[in-house]
Coordinates of C-alpha atoms in Angstrom, one line a residue:
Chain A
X1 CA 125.8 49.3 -24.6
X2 CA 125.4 51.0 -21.7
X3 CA 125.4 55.0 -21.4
X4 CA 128.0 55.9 -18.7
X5 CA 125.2 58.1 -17.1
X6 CA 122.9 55.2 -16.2
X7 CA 126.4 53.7 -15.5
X8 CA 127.1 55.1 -12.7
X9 CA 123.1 55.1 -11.0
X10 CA 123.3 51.8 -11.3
X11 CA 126.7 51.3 -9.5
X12 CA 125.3 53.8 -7.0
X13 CA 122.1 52.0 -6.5
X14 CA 123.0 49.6 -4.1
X15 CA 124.7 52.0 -1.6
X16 CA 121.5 54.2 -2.0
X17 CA 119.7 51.2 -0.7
X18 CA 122.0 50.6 2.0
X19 CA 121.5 54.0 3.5
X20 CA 118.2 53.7 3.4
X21 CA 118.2 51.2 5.1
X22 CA 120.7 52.4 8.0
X23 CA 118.4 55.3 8.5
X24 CA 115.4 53.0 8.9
X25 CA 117.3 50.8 11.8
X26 CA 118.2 54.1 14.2
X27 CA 114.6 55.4 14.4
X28 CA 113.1 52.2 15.4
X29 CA 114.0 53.8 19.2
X30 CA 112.3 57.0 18.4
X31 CA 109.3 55.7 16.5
X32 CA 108.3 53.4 20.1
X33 CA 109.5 56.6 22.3
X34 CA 106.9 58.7 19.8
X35 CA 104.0 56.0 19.4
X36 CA 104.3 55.6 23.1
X37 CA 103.5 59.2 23.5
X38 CA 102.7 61.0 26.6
X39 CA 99.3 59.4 28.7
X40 CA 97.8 61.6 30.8
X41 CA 97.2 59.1 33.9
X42 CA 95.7 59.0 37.5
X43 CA 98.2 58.8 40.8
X44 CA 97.5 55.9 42.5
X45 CA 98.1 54.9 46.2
X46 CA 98.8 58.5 47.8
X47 CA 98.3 56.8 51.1
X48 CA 98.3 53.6 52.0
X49 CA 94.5 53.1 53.2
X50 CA 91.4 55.6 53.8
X51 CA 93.0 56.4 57.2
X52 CA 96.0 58.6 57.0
X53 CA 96.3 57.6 61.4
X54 CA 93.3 58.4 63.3
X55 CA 91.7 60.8 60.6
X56 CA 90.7 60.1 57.0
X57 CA 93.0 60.3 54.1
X58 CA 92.0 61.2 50.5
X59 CA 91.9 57.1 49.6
X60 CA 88.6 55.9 48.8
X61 CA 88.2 52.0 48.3
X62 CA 87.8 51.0 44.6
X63 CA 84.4 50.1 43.3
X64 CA 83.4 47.0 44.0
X65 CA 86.1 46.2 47.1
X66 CA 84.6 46.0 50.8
X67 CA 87.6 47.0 53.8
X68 CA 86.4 45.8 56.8
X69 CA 88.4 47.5 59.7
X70 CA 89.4 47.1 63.1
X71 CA 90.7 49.5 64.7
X72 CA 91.5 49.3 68.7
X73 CA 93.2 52.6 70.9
X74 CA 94.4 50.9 74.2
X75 CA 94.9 52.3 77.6
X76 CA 97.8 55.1 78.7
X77 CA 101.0 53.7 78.4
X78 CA 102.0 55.3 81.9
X79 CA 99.7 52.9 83.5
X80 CA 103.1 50.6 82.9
X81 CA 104.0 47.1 83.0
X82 CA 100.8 46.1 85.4
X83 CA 98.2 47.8 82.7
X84 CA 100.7 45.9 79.8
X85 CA 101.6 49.7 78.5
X86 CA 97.6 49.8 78.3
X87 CA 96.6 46.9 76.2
X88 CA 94.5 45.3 79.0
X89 CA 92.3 48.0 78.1
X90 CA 91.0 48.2 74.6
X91 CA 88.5 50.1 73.3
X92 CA 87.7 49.3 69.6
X93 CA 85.9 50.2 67.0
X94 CA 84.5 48.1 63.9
X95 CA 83.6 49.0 60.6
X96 CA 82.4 48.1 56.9
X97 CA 83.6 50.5 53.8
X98 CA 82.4 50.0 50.1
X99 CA 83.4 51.2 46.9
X100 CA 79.9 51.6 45.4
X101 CA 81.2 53.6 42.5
X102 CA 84.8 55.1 41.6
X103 CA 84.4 58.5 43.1
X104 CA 81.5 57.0 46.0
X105 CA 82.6 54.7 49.1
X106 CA 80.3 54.5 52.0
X107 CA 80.6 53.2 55.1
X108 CA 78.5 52.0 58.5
X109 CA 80.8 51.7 61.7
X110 CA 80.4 51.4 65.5
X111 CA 82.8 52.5 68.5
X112 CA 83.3 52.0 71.9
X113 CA 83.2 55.7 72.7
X114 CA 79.5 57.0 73.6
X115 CA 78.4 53.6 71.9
X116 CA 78.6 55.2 68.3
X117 CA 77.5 54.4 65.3
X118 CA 78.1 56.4 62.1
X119 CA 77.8 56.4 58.5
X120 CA 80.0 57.5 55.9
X121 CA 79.8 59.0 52.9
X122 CA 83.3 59.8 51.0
X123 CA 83.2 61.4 47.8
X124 CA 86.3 61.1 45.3
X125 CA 85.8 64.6 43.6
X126 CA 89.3 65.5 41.7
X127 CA 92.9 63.1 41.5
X128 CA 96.0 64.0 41.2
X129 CA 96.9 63.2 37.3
X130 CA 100.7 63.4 35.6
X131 CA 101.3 63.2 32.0
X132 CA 99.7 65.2 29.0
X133 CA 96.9 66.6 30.9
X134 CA 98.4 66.9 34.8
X135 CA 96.6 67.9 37.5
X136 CA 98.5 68.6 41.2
X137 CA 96.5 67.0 44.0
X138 CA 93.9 64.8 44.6
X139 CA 90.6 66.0 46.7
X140 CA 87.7 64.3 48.4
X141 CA 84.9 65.2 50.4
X142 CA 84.5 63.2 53.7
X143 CA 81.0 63.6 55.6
X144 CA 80.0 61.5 58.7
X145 CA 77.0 61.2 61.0
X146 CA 77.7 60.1 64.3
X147 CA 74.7 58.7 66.5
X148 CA 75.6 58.9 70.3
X149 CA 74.0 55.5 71.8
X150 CA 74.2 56.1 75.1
X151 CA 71.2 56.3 77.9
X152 CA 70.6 59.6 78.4
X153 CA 72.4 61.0 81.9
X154 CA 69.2 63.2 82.6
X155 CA 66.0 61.1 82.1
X156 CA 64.3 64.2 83.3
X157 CA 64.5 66.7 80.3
X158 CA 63.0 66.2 77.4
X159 CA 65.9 64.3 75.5
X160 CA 65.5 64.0 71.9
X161 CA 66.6 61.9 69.3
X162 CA 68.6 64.6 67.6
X163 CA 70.5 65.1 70.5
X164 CA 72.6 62.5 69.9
X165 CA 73.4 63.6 66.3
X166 CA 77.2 64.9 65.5
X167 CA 78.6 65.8 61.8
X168 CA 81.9 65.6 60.7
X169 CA 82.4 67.2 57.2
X170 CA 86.4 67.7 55.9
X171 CA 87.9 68.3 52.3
X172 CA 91.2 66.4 51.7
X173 CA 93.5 68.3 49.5
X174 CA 96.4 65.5 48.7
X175 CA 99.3 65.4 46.7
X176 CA 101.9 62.6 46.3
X177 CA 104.8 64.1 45.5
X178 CA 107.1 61.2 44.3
X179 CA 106.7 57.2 45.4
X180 CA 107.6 58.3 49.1
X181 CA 106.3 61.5 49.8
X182 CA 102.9 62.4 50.2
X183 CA 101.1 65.2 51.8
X184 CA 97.9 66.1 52.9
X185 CA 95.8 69.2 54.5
X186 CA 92.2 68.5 55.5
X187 CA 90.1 71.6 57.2
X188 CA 87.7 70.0 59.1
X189 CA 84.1 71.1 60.5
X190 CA 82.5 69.3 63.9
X191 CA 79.1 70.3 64.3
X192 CA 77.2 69.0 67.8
X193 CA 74.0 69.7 68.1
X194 CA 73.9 68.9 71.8
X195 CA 77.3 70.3 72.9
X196 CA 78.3 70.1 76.6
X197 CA 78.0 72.8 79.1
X198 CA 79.2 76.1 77.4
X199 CA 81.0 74.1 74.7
X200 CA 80.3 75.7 71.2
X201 CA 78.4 73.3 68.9
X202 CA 80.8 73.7 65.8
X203 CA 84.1 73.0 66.2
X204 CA 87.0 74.1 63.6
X205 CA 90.0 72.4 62.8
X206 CA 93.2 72.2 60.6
X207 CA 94.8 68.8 60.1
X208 CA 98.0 67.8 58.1
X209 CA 99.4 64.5 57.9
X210 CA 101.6 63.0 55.8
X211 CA 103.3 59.8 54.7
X212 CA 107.2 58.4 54.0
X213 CA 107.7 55.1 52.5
X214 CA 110.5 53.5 53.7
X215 CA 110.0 50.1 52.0
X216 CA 108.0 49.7 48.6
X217 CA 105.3 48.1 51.5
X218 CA 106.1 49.8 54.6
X219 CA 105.9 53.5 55.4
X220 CA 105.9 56.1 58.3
X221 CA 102.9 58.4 58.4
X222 CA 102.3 61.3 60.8
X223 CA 99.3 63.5 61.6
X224 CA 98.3 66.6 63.3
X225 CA 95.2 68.1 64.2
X226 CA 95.0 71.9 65.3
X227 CA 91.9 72.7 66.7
X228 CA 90.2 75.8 66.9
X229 CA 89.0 75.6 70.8
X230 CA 87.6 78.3 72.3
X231 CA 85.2 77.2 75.5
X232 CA 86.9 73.6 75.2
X233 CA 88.2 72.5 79.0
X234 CA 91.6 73.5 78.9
X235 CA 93.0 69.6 79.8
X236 CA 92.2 68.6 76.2
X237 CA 95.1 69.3 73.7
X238 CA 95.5 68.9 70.1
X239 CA 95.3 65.5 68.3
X240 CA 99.3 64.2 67.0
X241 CA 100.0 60.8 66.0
X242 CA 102.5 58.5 64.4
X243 CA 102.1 55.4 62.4
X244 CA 103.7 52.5 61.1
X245 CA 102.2 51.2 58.1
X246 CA 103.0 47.5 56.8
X247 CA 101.0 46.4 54.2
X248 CA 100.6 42.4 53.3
X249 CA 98.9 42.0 50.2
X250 CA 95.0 42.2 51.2
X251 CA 95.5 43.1 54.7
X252 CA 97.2 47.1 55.9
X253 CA 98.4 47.0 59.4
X254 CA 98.5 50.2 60.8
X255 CA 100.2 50.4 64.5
X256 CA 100.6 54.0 66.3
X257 CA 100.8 55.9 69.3
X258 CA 98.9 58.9 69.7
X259 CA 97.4 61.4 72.3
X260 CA 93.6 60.7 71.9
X261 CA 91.9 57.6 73.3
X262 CA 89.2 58.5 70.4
X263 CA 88.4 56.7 67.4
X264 CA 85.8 59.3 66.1
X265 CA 86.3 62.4 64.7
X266 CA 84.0 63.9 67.7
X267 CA 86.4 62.7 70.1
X268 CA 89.9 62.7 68.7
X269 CA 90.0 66.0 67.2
X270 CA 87.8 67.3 70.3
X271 CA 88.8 65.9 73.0
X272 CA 92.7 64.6 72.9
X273 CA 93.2 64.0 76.6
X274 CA 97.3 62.8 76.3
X275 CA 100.3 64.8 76.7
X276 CA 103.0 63.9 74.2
X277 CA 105.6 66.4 76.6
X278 CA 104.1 64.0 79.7
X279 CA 104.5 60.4 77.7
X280 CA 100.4 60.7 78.5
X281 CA 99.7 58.6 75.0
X282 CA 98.1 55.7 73.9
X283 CA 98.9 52.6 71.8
X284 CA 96.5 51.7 69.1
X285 CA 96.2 50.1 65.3
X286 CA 94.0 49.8 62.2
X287 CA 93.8 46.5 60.6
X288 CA 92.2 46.8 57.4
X289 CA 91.3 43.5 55.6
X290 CA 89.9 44.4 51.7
X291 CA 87.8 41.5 50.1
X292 CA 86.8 41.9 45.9
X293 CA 83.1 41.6 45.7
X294 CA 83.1 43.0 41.8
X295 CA 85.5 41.7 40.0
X296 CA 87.0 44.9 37.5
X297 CA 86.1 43.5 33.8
X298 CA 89.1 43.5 31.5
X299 CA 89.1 45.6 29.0
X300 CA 88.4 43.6 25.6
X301 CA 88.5 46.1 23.3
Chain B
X1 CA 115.2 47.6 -22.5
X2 CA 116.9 45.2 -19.8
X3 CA 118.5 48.2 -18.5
X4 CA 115.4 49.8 -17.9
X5 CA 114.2 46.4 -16.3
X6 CA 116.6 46.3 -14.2
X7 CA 116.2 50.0 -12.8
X8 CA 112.6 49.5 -12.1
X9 CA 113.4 45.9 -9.8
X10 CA 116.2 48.4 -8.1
X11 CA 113.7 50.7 -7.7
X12 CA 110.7 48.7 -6.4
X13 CA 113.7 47.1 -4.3
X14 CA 114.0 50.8 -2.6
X15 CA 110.6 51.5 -2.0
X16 CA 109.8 47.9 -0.1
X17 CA 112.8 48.5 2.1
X18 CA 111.3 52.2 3.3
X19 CA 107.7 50.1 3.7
X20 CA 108.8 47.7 5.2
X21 CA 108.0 48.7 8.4
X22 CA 105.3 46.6 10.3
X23 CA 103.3 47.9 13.1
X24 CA 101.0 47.7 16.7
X25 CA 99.6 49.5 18.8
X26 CA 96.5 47.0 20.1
X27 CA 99.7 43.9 20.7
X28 CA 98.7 41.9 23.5
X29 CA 101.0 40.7 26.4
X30 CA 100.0 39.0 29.4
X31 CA 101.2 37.1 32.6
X32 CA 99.8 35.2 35.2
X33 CA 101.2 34.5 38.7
X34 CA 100.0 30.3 39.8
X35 CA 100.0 29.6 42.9
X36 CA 97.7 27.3 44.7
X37 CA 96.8 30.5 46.9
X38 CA 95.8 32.6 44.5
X39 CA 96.5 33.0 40.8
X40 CA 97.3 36.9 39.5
X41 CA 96.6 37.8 35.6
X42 CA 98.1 40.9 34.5
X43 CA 96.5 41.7 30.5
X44 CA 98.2 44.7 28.5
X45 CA 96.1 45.2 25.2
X46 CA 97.9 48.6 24.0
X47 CA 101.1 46.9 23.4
X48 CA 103.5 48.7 20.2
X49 CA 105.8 46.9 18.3
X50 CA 107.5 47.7 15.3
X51 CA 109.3 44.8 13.0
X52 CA 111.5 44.9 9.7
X53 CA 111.4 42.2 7.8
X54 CA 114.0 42.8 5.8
X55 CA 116.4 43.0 8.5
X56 CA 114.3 41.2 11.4
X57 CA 114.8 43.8 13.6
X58 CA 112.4 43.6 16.4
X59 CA 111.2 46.2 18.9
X60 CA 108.4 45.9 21.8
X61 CA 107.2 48.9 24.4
X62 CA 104.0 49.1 26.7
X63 CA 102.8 51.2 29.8
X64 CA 103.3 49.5 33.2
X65 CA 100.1 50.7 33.9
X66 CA 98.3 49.7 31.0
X67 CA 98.2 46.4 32.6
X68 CA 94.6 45.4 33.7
X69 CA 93.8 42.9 36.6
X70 CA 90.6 41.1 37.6
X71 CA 91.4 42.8 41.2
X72 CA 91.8 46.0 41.4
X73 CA 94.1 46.1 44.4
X74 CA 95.9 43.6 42.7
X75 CA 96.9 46.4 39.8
X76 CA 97.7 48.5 42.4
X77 CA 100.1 45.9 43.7
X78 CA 101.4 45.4 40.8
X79 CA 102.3 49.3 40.0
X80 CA 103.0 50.1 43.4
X81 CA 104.8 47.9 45.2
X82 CA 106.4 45.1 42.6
X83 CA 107.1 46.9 39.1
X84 CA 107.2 50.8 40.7
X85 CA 105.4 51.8 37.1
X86 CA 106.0 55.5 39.0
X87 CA 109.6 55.0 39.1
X88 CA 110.1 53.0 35.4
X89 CA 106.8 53.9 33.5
X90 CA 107.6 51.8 30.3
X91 CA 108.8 47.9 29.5
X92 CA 111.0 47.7 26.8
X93 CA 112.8 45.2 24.3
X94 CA 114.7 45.4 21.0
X95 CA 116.2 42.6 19.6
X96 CA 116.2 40.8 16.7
X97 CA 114.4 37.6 14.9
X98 CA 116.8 34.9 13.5
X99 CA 115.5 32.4 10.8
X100 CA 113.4 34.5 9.1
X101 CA 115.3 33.8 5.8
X102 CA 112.6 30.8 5.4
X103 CA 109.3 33.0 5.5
X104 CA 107.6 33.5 2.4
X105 CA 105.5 36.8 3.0
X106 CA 103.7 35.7 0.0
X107 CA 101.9 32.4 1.1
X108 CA 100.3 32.0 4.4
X109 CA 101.7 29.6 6.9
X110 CA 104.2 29.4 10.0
X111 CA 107.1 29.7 10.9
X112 CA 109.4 28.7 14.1
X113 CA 112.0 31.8 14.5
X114 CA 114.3 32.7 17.4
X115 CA 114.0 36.0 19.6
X116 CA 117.1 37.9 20.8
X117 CA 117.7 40.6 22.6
X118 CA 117.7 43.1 25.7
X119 CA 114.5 43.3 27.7
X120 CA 114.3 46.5 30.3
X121 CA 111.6 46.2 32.7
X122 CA 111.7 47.6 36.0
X123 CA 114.8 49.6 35.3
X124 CA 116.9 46.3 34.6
X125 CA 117.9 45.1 31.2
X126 CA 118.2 41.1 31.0
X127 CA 118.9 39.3 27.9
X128 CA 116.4 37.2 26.0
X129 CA 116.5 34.3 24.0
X130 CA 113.3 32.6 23.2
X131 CA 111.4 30.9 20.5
X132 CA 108.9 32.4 18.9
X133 CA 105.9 31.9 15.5
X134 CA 105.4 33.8 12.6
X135 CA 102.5 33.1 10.5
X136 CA 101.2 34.8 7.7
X137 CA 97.8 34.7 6.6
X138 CA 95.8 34.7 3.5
X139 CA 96.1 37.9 3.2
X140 CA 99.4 38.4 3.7
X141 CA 99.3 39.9 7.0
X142 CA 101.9 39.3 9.6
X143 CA 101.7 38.3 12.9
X144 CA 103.5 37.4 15.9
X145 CA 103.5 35.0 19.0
X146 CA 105.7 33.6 21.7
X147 CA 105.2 32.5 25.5
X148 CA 108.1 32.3 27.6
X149 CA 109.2 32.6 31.3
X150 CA 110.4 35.5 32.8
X151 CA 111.7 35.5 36.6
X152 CA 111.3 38.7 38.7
X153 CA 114.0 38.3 40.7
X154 CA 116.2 38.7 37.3
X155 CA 114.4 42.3 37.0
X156 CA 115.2 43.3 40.6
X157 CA 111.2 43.2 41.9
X158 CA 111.7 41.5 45.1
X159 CA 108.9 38.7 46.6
X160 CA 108.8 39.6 50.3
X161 CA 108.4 36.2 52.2
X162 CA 105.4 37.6 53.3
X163 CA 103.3 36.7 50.2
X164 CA 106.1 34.3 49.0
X165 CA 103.1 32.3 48.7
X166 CA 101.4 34.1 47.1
X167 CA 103.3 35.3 44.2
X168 CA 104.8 32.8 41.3
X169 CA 108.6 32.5 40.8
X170 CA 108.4 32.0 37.6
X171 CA 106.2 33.7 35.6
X172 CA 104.7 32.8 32.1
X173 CA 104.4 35.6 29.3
X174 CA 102.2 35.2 26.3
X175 CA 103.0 37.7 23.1
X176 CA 100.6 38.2 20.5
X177 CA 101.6 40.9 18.0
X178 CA 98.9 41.4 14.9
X179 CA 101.2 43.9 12.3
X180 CA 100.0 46.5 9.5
X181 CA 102.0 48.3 7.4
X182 CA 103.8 51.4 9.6
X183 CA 103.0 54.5 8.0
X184 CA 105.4 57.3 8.3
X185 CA 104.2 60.7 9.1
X186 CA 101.3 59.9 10.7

């Protein structure tokens, strides 16, 4: 009836099957590892907030999300137990940063030091990226105007408004290197245009900083500002600081000691007046509270 | 004549078995946090998923970060500081689908099935066993659907007292898997 040939397909059909089948069960790893492909994506969170310590970071807030800081630099700590290590005197500064758009925060503030106010303009200009397309650091562009509000000393000279005017512009070049380790270099250009006595009007400097996690919301950071002083009084030093970051869902508290009473970038990378070597340093935090104001829409597709 | 019958069933036989291969890549899982504080919804719309149903083998994968959150900083949370999506990128489970012996893939309705398996997310593998619907529509496509709790503690991603008010112990999870046919090669 029926011709061995066929005979034998037939007895070998079902085990045909069954291989099939077997292959099709192993690749069901490889087919998710291959549809899941390689996505090139942004690095997020390099540092913790816009601060690395005293000077900015690469961080911009996201569009749409407000940080209101405080930020307080107390006395020397070697005015000891009777000054409370210098926390019975504060000098603060208060501020108001928005993500306008992605790549655009700005921000209005006002300081203790020379009665300051400044505005801020940071601009988000290239992130770090891993994946199909990587890219190695992050960089922004950090530009501030800082309007001395002090009465003038002299009320005999002709005093103008410009006077009061100083510039802060800085490109922060940032690259997290893993979920600890992040690192940053950000040359820096002061520009007075009323500078004291035989002071120069633009000052130069280098600053590093960087940033250790030690918990997934706690981390170490550390900055250093070297600053290109010639003419600048000799008792001024350069700008190092150390941090303690602790972060509690909406709310980063930063706590440090450093050698500059400043807040400003006029003052602290100017004029640092503490000795690390003497213990000459001051206690000081950032508390940075963020509040949603535009809500990110989800992506219905 | 019945022998050549009988070829061409084994045959078409063969071929569903290599088609049988049912695919996402637009699956849709989400999560959200309750807490009278503040609730946290977590939407991932580019979720793949392959299923047999010939065998009711079962596999799921997504991107950490392909999670999107009303709050921005709550997505950074999320990646940075809970699930470590820098550290393990991907979500993964493979198990398998038990009862599907009474779905007719010819005629639309539902169907009540049981989910096992091993699910990996942040770096830990837990096993899973959770009910679960397949329905088939008109036109005989297949979808699938399941809500279930998962814990984070059981994954390792620790609640710091902190914001232990904040963040849910137990934490719903919606599936919604819409499948077309996997084609091979593509």
């Amino acid at each position: 009836m029926v011709p061995p040939k066929i005979k034998v397909l037939l007895i070998f059909m079902p085990f045909m099957a069954v291989a099939f089948h077997l292959n099709a069960q192993d690749d069901l790893d490889s087919l998710l590892t291959k549809e899941l492909g390689v996505k090139t994506e942004e690095v997020y969170a390099t540092f913790k907030t816009t601060r690395i310590v005293n000077g900015h970071s690469v961080e911009r807030v996201r569009e749409g999300d407000l940080d209101f800081r405080i930020a307080h630099r107390f006395g020397t700590v070697k005015g000891g137990a009777y000054e409370f290590f210098g926390i019975d005197q504060s000098t603060s500064q208060f501020g108001l940063e928005y993500g306008v758009k992605d790549f655009l925060m700005l921000g209005i503030s006002r300081a203790t030091w020379q009665k300051t106010t400044s505005g801020l303009i940071k601009l988000s200009l290239l992130r770090q990226k891993t994946g199909e397309k990587s890219f190695p650091v992050s960089m922004s562009y950090i530009s501030s105007v800082f309007v001395n509000g002090m009465k003038w000393s002299d009320e005999s000279r002709d005093n103008y408004f410009t006077s009061r005017l100083s510039y802060l512009h800085q490109i922060a070049v940032a690259r997290k290197f893993n979920s600890s380790l992040s690192f940053q270099v950000t040359p820096t250009l002061i520009h007075r245009n009323l500078a004291q006595g035989s002071e120069p009007n633009d000052i130069y400097a280098a600053g590093v900083g960087g940033r250790y996690k030690i918990t997934v919301r706690s981390a170490i950071v550390g900055e250093y500002f070297y600053t290109f002083r010639k003419e600048i009084p000799e008792e001024y030093t350069d700008c190092f600081s150390l941090g303690f970051d602790i972060e509690t869902g909406s709310h980063v508290f930063q706590i440090m000691l450093t050698n500059s009473q400043g807040i400003t970038e006029n003052n602290f990378i100017v004029y640092p007046a503490g000795k690390w070597k003497k213990g000459d340093l001051f206690i000081g935090f950032n508390i940075c509270r963020f509040f949603t104001l535009k809500s990110e829409k989800k992506s219905l597709e | 004549m019945r022998l050549t019958v009988i070829l061409i069933i084994g045959l078409i036989n063969l071929s569903l078995y290599a088609q049988d291969k049912l695919y996402t890549n637009t699956g849709y899982i989400s999560f959200i946090s309750e807490t009278p504080l503040l609730n946290i919804e977590g939407v991932n719309q580019k979720v793949i998923s392959f299923f047999k149903p010939g065998t009711g083998e079962i596999a799921f994968a997504l991107r950490m970060t392909d999670f999107s959150f009303e709050l921005p900083l709550a997505r950074e949370h999320f990646n940075e500081n809970y699930v470590e999506s820098q550290k393990f990128p991907n979500a993964v489970f493979k198990g398998k689908l038990s009862g599907i012996e009474a779905i007719n893939y010819k005629q639309a309705g539902t169907y009540p099935v049981i989910v096992t398996g091993e699910m990996t997310i942040h770096g830990q593998t837990v096993k899973i066993n959770e009910k679960a619907i397949i329905s088939i529509d008109e036109g005989g496509n297949v979808s699938g659907f399941s809500v279930f709790i998962l814990k984070p503690e059981d994954f390792g991603i620790k609640v710091p007292r902190l914001v232990r008010d904040k963040v849910a112990e137990q934490i719903p999870v919606t599936v919604k898997v819409d499948y077309i046919p996997y084609a091979d090669g593509k």
